[in-house]
PDB file of C-alpha atoms in Angstrom:
ATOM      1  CA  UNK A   1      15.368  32.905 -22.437  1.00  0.00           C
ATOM      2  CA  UNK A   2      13.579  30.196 -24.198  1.00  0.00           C
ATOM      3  CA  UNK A   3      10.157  28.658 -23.799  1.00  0.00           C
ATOM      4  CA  UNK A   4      11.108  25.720 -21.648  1.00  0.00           C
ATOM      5  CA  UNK A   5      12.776  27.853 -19.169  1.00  0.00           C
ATOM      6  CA  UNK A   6      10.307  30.173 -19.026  1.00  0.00           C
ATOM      7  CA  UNK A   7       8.021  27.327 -18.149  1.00  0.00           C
ATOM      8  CA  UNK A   8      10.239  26.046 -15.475  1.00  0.00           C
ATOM      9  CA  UNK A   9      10.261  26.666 -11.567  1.00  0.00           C
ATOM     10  CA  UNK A  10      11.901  26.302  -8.517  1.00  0.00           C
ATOM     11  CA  UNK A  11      10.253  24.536  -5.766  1.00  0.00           C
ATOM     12  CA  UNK A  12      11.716  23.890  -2.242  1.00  0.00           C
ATOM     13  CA  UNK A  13      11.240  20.564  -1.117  1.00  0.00           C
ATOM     14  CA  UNK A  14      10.781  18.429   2.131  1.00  0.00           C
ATOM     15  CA  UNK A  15      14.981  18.414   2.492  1.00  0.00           C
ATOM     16  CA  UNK A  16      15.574  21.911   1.728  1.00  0.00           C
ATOM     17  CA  UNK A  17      16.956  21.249  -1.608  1.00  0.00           C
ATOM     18  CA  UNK A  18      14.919  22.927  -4.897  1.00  0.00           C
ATOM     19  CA  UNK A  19      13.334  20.723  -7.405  1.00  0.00           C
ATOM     20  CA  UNK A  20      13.157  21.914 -11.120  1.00  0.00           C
ATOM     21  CA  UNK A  21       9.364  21.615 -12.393  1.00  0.00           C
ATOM     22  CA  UNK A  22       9.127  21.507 -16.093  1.00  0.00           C
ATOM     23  CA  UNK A  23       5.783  21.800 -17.097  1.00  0.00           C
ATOM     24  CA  UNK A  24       4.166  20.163 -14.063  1.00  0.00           C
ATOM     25  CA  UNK A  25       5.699  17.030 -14.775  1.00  0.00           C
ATOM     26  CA  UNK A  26       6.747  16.013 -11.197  1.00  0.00           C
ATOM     27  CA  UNK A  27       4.248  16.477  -8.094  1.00  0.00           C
ATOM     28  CA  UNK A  28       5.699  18.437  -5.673  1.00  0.00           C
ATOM     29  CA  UNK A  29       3.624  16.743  -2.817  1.00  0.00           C
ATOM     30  CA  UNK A  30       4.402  13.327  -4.331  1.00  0.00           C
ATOM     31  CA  UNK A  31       7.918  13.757  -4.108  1.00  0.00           C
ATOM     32  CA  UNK A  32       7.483  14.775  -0.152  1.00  0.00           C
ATOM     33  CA  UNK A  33       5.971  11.939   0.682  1.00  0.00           C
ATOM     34  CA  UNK A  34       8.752   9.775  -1.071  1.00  0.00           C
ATOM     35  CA  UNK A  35      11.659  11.796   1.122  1.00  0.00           C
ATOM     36  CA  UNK A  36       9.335  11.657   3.882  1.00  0.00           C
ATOM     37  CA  UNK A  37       9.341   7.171   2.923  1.00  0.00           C
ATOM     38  CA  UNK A  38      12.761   7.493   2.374  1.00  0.00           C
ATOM     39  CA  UNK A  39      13.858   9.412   5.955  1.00  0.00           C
ATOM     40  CA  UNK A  40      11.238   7.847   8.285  1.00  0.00           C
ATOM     41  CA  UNK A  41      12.517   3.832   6.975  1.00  0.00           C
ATOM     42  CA  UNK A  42      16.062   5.078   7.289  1.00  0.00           C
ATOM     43  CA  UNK A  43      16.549   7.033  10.426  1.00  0.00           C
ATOM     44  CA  UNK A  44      20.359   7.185  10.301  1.00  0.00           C
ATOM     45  CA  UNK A  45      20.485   7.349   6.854  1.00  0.00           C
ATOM     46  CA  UNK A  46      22.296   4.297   5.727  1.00  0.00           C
ATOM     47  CA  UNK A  47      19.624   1.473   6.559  1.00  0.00           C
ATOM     48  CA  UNK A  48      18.626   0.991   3.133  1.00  0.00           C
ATOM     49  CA  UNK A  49      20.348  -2.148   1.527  1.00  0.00           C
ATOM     50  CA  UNK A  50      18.809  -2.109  -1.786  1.00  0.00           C
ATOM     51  CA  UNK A  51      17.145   0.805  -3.822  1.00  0.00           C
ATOM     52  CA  UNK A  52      19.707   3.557  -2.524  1.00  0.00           C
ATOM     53  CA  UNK A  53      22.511   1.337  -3.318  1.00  0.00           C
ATOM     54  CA  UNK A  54      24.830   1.298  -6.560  1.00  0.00           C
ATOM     55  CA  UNK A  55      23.699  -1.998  -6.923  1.00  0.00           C
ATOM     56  CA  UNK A  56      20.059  -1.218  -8.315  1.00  0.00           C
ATOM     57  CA  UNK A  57      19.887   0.344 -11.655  1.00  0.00           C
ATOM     58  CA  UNK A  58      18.199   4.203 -11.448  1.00  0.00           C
ATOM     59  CA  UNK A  59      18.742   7.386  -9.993  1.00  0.00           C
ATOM     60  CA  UNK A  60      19.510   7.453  -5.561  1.00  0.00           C
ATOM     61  CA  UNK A  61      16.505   8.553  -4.019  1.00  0.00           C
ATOM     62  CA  UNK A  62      15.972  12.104  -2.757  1.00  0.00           C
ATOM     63  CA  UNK A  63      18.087  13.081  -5.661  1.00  0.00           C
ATOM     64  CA  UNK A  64      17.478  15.992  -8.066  1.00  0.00           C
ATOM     65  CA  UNK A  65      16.028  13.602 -10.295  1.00  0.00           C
ATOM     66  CA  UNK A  66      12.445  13.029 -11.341  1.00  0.00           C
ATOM     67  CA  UNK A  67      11.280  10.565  -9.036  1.00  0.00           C
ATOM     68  CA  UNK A  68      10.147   7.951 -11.766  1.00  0.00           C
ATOM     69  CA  UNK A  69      13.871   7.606 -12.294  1.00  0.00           C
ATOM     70  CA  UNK A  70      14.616   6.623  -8.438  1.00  0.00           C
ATOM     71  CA  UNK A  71      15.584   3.048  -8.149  1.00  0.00           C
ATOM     72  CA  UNK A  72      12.661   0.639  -7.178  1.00  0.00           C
ATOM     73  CA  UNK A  73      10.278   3.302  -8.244  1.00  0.00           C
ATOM     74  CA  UNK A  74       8.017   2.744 -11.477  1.00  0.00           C
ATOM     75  CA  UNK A  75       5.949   4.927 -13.408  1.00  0.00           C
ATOM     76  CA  UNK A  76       3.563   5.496 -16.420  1.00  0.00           C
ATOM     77  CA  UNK A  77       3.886   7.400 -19.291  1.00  0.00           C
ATOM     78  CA  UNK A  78       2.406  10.088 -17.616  1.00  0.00           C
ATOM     79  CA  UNK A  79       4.777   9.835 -15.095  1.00  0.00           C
ATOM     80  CA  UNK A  80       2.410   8.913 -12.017  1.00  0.00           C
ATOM     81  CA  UNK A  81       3.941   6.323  -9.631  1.00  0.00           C
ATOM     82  CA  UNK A  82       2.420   3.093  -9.692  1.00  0.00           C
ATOM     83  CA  UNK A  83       4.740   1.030  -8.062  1.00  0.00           C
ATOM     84  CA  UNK A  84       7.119   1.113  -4.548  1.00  0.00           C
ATOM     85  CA  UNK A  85       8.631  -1.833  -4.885  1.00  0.00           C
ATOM     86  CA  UNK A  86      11.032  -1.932  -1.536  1.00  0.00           C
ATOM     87  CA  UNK A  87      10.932  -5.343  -0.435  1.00  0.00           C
ATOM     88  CA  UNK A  88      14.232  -6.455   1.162  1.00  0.00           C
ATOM     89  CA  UNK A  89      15.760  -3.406   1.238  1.00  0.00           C
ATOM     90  CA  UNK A  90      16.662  -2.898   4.641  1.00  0.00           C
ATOM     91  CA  UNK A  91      14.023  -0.723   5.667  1.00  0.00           C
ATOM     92  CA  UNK A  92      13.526   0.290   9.615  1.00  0.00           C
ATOM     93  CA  UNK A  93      11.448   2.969  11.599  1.00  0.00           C
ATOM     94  CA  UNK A  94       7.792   3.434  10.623  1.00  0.00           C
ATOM     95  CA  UNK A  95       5.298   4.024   6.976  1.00  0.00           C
ATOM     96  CA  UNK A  96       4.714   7.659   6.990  1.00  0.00           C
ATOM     97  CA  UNK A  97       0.853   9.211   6.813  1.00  0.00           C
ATOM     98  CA  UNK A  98       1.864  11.051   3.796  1.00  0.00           C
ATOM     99  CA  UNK A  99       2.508   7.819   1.576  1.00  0.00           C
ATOM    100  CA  UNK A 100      -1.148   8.044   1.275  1.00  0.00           C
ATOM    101  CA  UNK A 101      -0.557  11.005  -1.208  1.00  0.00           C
ATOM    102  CA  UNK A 102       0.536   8.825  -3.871  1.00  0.00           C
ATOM    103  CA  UNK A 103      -3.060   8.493  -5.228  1.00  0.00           C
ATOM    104  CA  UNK A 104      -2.248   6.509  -8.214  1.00  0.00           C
ATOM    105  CA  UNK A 105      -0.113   4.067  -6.127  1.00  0.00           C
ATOM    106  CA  UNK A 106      -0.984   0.795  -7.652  1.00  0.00           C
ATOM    107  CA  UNK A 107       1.978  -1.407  -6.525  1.00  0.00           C
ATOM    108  CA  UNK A 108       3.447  -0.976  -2.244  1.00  0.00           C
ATOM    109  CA  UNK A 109       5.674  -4.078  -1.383  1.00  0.00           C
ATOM    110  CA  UNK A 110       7.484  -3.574   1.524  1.00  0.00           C
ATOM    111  CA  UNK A 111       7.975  -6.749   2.287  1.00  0.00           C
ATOM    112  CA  UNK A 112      11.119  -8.632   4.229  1.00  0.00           C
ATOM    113  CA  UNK A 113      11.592  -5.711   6.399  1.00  0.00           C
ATOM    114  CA  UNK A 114      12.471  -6.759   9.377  1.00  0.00           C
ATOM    115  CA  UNK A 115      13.301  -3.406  10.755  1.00  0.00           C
ATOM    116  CA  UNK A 116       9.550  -1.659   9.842  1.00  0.00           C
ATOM    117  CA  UNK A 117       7.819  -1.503  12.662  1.00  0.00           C
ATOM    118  CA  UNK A 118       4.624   0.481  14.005  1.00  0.00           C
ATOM    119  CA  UNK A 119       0.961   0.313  12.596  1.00  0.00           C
ATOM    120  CA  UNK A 120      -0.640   1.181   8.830  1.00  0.00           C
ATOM    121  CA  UNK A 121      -0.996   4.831   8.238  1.00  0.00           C
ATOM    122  CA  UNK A 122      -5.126   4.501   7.805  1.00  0.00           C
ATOM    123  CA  UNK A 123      -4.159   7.390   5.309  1.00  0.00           C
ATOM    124  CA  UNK A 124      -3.537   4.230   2.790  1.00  0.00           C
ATOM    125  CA  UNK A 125      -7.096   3.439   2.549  1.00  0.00           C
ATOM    126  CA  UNK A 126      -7.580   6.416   0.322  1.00  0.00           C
ATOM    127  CA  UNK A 127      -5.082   4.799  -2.397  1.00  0.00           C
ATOM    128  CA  UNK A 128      -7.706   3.797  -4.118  1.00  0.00           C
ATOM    129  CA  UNK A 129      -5.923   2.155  -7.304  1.00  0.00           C
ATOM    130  CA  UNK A 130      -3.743  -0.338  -5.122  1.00  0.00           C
ATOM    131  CA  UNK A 131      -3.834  -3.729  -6.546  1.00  0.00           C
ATOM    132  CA  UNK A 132      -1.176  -4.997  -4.713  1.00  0.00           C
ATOM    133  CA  UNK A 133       0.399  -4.907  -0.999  1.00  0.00           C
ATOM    134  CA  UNK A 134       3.335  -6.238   0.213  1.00  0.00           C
ATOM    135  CA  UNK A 135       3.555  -6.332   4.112  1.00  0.00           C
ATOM    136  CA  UNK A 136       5.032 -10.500   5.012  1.00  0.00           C
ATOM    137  CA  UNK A 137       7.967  -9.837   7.249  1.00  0.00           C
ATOM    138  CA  UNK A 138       8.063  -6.651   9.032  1.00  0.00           C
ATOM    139  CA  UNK A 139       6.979  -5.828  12.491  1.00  0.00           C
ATOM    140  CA  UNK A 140       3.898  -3.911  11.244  1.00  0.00           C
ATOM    141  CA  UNK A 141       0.747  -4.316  13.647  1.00  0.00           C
ATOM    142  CA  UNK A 142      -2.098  -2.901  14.013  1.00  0.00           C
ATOM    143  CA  UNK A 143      -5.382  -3.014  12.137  1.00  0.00           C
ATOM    144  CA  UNK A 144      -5.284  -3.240   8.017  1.00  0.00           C
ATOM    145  CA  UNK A 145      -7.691  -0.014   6.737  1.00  0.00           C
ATOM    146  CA  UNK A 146     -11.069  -1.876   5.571  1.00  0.00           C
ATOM    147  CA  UNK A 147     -10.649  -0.867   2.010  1.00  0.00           C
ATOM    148  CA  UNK A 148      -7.632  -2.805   1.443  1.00  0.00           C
ATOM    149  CA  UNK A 149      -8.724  -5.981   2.633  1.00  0.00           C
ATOM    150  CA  UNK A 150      -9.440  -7.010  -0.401  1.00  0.00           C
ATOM    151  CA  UNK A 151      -6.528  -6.532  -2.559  1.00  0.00           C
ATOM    152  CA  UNK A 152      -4.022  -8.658  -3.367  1.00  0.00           C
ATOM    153  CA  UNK A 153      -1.127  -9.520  -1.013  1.00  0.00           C
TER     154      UNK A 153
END
């Protein structure tokens, strides 16, 4: 058996799949609080218009994939999210708490949403690198965590 698959492991995530870890390269929790995104904005599972379609370069999300290669998803080079970039694509049902795990989450648009409803997780106001938020559009209410009041929107 050779090094790299000695290094590797299975991990069960939020769907019941397993996720191949290679040298801690992917965050387990990080990529449960993207399927939790994906399945709480798209509660019959074909709402999204946009980054789950063929239309958008990248990998579909809650694929086997690394998650830096999921469409509308960017990463640095060491492959830590900083940017959701889902405006526009159809989204509907509610933000999930867990988003708020995506601690170097620089970039959230989720603007022109017409179907995202409900309040803010306050769990964002721990993402302490976000520059940017995207929220014109949707049916989002509720009161905006204090610490991201001054970001860019």
């Amino acid at each position: 058996m050779g090094e790299q698959a000695q290094q590797r492991r299975t991990l069960g995530d939020a769907a019941g799949q397993h996720v191949d870890q290679v040298n801690g390269q992917e965050d387990i929790n990080v990529r449960r609080a993207l399927i939790n995104l994906f399945f709480s904005t798209n509660p019959n599972g074909t709402a999204w218009t946009t980054c789950d379609s063929a239309a958008v370069a990248g990998s579909r999300w809650v694929s086997r994939e690394h998650y830096c290669h999921w469409k509308c998803v960017t990463c640095d080079a060491d492959n830590l999210i900083t940017g959701l970039y889902l405006a526009g694509s159809g989204l509907s049902g509610t933000v999930p708490p867990s988003l708020g795990l995506i601690s170097s989450l620089q970039v959230l648009n989720l603007a022109a949403n017409a179907g995202l409803g409900g309040t803010l997780p306050a769990t964002l106001g721990g993402l302490s690198k976000l520059q940017a938020i995207g929220l014109n559009n949707t049916r989002l209410s509720g009161t905006i965590p204090a610490s991201l009041a001054t970001i860019e929107t």
